Each structure stands twice: as C-alpha cells, then as structure tokens.
PDB file of C-alpha atoms in Angstrom:
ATOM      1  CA  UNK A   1     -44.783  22.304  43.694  1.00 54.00           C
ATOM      2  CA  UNK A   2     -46.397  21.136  40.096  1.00 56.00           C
ATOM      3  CA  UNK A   3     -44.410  23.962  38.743  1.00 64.00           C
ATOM      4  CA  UNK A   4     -41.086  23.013  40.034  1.00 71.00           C
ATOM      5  CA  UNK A   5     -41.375  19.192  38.473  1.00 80.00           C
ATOM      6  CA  UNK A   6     -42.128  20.708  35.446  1.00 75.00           C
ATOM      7  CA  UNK A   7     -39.134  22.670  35.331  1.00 78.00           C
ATOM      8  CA  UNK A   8     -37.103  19.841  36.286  1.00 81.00           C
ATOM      9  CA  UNK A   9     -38.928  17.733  33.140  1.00 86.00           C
ATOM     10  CA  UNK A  10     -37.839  20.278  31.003  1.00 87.00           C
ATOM     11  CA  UNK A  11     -34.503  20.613  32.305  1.00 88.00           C
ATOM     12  CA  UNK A  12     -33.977  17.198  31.577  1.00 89.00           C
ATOM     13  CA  UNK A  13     -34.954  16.892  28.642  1.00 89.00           C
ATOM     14  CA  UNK A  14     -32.859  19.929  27.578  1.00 90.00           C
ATOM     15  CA  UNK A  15     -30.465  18.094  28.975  1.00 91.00           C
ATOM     16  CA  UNK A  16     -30.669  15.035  27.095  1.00 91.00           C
ATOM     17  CA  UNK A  17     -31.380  16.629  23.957  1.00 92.00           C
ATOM     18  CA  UNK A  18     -28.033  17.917  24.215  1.00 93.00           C
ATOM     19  CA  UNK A  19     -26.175  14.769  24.908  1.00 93.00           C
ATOM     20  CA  UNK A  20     -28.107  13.264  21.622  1.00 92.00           C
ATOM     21  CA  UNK A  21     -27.176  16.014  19.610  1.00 93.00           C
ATOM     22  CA  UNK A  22     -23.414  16.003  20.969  1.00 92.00           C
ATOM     23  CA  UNK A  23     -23.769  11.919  20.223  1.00 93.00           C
ATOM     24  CA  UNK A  24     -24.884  12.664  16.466  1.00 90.00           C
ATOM     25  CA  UNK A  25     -22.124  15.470  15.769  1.00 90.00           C
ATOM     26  CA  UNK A  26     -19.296  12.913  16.982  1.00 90.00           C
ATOM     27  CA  UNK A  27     -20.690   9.643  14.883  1.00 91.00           C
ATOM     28  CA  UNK A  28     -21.200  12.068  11.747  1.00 89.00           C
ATOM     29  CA  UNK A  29     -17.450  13.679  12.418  1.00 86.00           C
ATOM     30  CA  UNK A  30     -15.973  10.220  12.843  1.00 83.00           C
ATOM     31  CA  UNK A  31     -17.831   8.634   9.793  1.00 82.00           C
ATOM     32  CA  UNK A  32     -16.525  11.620   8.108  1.00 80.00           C
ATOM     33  CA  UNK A  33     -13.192  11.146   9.082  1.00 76.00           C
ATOM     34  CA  UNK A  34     -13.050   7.381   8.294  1.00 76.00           C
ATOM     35  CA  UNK A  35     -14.278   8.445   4.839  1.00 74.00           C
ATOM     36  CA  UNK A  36     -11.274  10.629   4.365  1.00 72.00           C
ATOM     37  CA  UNK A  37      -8.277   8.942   5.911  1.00 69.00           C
ATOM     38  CA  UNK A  38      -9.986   5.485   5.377  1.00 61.00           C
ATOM     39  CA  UNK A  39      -9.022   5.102   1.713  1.00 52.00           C
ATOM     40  CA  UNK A  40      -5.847   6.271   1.599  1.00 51.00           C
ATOM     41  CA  UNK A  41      -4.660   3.419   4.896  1.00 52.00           C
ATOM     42  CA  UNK A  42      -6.486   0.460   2.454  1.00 49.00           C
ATOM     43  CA  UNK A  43      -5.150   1.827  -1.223  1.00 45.00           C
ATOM     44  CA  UNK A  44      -2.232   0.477  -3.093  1.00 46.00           C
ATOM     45  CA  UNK A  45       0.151   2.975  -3.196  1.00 47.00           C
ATOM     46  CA  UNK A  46       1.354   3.653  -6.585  1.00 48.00           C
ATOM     47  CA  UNK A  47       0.445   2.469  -9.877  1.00 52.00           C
ATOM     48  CA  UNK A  48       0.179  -1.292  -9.793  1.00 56.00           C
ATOM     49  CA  UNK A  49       1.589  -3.424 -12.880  1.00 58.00           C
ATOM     50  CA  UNK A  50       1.994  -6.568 -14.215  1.00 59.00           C
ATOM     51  CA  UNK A  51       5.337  -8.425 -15.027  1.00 62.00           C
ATOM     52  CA  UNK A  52       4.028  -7.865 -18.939  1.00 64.00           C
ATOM     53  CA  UNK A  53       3.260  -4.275 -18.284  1.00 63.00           C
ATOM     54  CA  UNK A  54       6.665  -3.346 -17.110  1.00 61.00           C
ATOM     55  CA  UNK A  55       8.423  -5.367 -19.791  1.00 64.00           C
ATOM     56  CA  UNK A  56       6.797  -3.265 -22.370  1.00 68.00           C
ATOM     57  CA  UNK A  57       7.416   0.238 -20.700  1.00 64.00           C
ATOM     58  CA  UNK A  58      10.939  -0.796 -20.230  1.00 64.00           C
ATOM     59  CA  UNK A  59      11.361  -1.914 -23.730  1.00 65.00           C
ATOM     60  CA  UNK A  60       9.203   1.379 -25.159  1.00 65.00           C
ATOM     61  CA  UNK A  61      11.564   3.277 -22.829  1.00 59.00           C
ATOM     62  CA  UNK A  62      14.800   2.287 -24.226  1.00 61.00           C
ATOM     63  CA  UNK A  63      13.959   2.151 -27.561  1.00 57.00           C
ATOM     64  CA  UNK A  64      13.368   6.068 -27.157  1.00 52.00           C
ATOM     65  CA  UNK A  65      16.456   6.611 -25.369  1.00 48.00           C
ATOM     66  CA  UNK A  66      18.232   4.548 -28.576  1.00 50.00           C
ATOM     67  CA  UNK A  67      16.225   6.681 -31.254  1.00 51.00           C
ATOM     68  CA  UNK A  68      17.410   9.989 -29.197  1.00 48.00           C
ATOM     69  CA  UNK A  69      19.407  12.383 -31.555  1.00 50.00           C
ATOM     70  CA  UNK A  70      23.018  12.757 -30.668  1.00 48.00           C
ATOM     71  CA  UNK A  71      23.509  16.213 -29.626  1.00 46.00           C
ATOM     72  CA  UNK A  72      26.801  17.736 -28.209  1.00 47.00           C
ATOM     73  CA  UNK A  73      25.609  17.166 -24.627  1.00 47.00           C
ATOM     74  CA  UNK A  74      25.197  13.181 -25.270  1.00 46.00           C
ATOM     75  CA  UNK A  75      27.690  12.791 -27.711  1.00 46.00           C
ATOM     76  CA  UNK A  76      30.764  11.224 -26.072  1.00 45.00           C
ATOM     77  CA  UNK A  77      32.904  12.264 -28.162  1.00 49.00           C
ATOM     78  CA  UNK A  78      32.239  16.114 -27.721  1.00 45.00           C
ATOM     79  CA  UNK A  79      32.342  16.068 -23.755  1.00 47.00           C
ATOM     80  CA  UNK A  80      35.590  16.088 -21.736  1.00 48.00           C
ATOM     81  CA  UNK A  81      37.126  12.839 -20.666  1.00 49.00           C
ATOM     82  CA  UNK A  82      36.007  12.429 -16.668  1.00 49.00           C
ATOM     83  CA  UNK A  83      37.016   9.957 -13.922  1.00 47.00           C
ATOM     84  CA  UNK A  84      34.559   8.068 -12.793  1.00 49.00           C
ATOM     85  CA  UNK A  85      33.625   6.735  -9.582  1.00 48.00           C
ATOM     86  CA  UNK A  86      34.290   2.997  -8.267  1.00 48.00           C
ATOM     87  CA  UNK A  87      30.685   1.016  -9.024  1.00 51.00           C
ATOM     88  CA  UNK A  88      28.248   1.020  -6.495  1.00 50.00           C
ATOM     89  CA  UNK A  89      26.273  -1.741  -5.466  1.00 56.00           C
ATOM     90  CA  UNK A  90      22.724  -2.046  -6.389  1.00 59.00           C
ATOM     91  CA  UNK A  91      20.950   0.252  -3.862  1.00 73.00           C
ATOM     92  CA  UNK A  92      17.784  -2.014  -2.143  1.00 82.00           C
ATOM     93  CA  UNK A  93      14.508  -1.601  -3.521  1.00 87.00           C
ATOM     94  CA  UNK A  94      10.993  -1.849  -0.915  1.00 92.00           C
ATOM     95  CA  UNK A  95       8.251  -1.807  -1.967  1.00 93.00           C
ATOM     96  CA  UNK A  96       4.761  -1.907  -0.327  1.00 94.00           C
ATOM     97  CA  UNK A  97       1.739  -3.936  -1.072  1.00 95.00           C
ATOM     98  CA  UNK A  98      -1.609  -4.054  -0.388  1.00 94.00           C
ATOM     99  CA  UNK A  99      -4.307  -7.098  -0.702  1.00 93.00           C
ATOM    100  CA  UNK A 100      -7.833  -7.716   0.643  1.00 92.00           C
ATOM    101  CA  UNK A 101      -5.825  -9.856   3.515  1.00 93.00           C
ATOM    102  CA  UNK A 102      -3.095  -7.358   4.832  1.00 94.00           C
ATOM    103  CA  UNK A 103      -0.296  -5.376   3.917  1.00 95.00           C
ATOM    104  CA  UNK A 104       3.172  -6.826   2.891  1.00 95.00           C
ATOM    105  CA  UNK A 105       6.550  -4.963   2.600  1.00 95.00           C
ATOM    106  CA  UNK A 106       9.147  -6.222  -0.264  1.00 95.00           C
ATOM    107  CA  UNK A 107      12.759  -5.421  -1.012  1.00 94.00           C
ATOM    108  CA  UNK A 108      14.628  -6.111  -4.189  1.00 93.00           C
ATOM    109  CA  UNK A 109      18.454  -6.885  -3.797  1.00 88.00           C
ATOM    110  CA  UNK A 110      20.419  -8.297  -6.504  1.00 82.00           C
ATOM    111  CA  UNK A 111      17.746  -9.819  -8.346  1.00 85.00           C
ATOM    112  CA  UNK A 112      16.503 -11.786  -5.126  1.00 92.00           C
ATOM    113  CA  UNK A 113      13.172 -10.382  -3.223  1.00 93.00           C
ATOM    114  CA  UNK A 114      13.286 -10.397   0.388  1.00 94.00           C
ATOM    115  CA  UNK A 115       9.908 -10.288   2.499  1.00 95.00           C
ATOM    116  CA  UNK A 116      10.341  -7.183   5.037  1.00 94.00           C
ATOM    117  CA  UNK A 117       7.655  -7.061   6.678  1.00 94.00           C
ATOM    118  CA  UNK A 118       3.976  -8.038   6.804  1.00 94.00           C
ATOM    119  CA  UNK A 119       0.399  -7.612   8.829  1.00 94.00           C
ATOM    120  CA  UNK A 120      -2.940  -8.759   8.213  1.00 94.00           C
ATOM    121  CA  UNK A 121      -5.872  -7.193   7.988  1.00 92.00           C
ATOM    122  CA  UNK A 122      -9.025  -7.146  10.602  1.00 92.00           C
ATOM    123  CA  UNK A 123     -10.394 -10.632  10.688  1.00 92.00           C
ATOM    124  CA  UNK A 124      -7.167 -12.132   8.946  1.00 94.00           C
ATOM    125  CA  UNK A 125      -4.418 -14.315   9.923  1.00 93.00           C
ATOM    126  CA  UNK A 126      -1.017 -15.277   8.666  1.00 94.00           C
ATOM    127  CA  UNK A 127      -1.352 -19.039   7.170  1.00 91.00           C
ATOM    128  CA  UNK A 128       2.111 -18.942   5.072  1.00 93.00           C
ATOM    129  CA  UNK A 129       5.026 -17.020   4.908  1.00 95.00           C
ATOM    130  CA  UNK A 130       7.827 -17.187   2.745  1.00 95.00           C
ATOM    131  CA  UNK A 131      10.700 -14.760   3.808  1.00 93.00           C
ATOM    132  CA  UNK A 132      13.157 -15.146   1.203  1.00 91.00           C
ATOM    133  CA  UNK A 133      15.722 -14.023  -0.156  1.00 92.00           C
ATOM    134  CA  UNK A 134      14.737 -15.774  -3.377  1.00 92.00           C
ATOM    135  CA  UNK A 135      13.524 -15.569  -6.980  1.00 92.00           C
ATOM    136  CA  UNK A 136       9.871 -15.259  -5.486  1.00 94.00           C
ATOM    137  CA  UNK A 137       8.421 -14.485  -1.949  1.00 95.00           C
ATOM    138  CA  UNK A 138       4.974 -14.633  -0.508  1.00 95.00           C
ATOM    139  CA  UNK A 139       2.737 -14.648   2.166  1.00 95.00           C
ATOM    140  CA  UNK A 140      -0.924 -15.863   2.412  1.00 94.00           C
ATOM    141  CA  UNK A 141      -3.703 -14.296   4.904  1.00 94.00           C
ATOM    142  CA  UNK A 142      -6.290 -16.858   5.890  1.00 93.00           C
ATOM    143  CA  UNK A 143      -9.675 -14.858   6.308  1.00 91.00           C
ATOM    144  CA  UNK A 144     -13.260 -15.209   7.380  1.00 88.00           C
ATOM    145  CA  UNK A 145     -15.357 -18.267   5.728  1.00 85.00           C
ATOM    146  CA  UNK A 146     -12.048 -19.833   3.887  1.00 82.00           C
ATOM    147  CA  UNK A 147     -11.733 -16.573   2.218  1.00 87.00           C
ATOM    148  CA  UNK A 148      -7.951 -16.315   1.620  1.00 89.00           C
ATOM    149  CA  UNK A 149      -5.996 -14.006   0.378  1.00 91.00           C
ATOM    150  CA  UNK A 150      -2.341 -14.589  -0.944  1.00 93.00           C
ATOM    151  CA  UNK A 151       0.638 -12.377  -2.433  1.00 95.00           C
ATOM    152  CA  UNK A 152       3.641 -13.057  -4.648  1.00 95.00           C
ATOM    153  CA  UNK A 153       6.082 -10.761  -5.072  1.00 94.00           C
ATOM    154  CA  UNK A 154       9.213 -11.235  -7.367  1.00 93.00           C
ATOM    155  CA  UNK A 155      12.106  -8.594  -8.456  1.00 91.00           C
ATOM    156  CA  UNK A 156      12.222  -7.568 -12.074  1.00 89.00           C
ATOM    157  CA  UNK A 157      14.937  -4.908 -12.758  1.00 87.00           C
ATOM    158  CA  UNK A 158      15.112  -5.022  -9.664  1.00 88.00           C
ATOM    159  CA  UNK A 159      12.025  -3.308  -8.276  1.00 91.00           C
ATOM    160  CA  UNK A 160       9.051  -5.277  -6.361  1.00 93.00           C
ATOM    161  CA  UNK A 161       6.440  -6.213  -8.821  1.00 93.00           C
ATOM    162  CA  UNK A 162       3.283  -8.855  -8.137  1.00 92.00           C
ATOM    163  CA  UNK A 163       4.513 -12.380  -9.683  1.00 85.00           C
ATOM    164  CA  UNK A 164       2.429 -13.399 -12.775  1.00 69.00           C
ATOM    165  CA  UNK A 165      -0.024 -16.409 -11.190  1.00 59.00           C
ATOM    166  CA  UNK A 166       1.257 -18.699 -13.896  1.00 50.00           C
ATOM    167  CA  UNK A 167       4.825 -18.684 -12.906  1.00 43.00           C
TER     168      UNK A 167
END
C-alpha cells in the first residue's frame, strides 16, 4: 500500500508540473504577442507634423517643381491640345490620430475638418467633443488623477494636421 501512495504523489506532481509549465508557455506567448502587435495598435500612423513643418515642405516642394527644366513632355506648347474633364470636387481627406487619451478620426472637406470618429483609451473618458465641420475640431479624454489628454485637429491643404497650441 506505501508504494501505491507514492505513485499517486508522483503522479501528481507530474501532473501539476505540467499544468505550471503549460501556465508559463501561455503568459510568455501572450507577453510576446502583446510586444509585437502592441505597438503598432498605440503608434501614430504616419509621420506626424506640425502646421510649420508642412508649410515649409509645401513651399520647398513647389519651388522645385517651379525651378524644373522645361522639357518637351512639360512644355505646353509641344504637347497636343486635349479636352479636359469637368472639375471635380475636392475628394475628402481622414485622417487618424493617436494621443495618450484615445484615438480620433479626422476628415478634411473644403477647408473645414470634420470629427469622424473617436474612442478613448483604457482608463479614459470623453470630457469634450467638438464635431465640426469647422476651421478647427477637437476632442478631450479625461484620464486617471486629472490627467487629460486633448486633440486639435485643423485642415491645411486640405489634409488633417494637429492645430498649433497657440492658435
């Protein structure tokens, strides 16, 4: 009989050796897994810029495009004369943004921004929201221990960019 309980110890603790182990492989898998997917839910999609930032790009831009040499291709004069299409409107612009407080989805339209959409983020809540259309929209996540979080998002050439705080 004392050799049957000691099989039955050592069962068991084969047994439960195995469920730690199985425990261990599925926290280091999802730890793992949060590492990889985890940054790419919280990151800002894109290149982020300033108001100031875009100006300058744009201006560098078409001053390149104006020092361009005229080649047969550009030159007007040297293509055939084509119809051209009736003018389309200005196709809408969104735009997603990320902040410590939630995620906020922008559209440009004729100059005016238009909040989309927006969600906060675990442990936030919506305080203010304004929708637009307008020359400026925002929202503002209220957070843990009065730590808030707001977004401001006007159109500039028309595309969504992050409003300069001293506008």
């Amino acid at each position: 009989m004392l050799g049957h309980s000691w099989v039955m110890r050592r069962r068991t603790l084969l047994v439960l050796a195995a469920w730690l182990s199985a425990i261990l492989a599925a926290i280091i898998v999802g730890v793992v897994a949060v590492e990889l997917v985890g940054a790419r839910i919280v990151s800002t999609p894109g290149d982020v810029r300033s108001q100031a930032e875009l100006k300058r790009a744009l201006a560098a831009s078409r001053s390149k495009e104006s020092r361009a040499p005229s080649s047969p291709a550009t030159n007007p004069e040297s293509r055939p004369a084509r119809t051209t299409a009736p003018a389309t409107p200005n196709p809408t612009v969104r735009r997603e943004f990320t902040i410590t407080g939630g995620v906020a989805e922008v559209e440009c339209l004729g100059g005016l921004a238009r909040l989309v959409s927006w969600s906060p983020s675990r442990g936030y809540r919506v305080d203010e929201v304004d929708r637009g259309p307008d020359d400026e929209v925002s929202v503002k996540f209220d957070g843990p221990d009065d730590d808030d979080s707001d977004l401001e998002v006007a159109c500039f050439d028309g595309l969504p960019v992050v409003a300069d705080e001293d506008d």
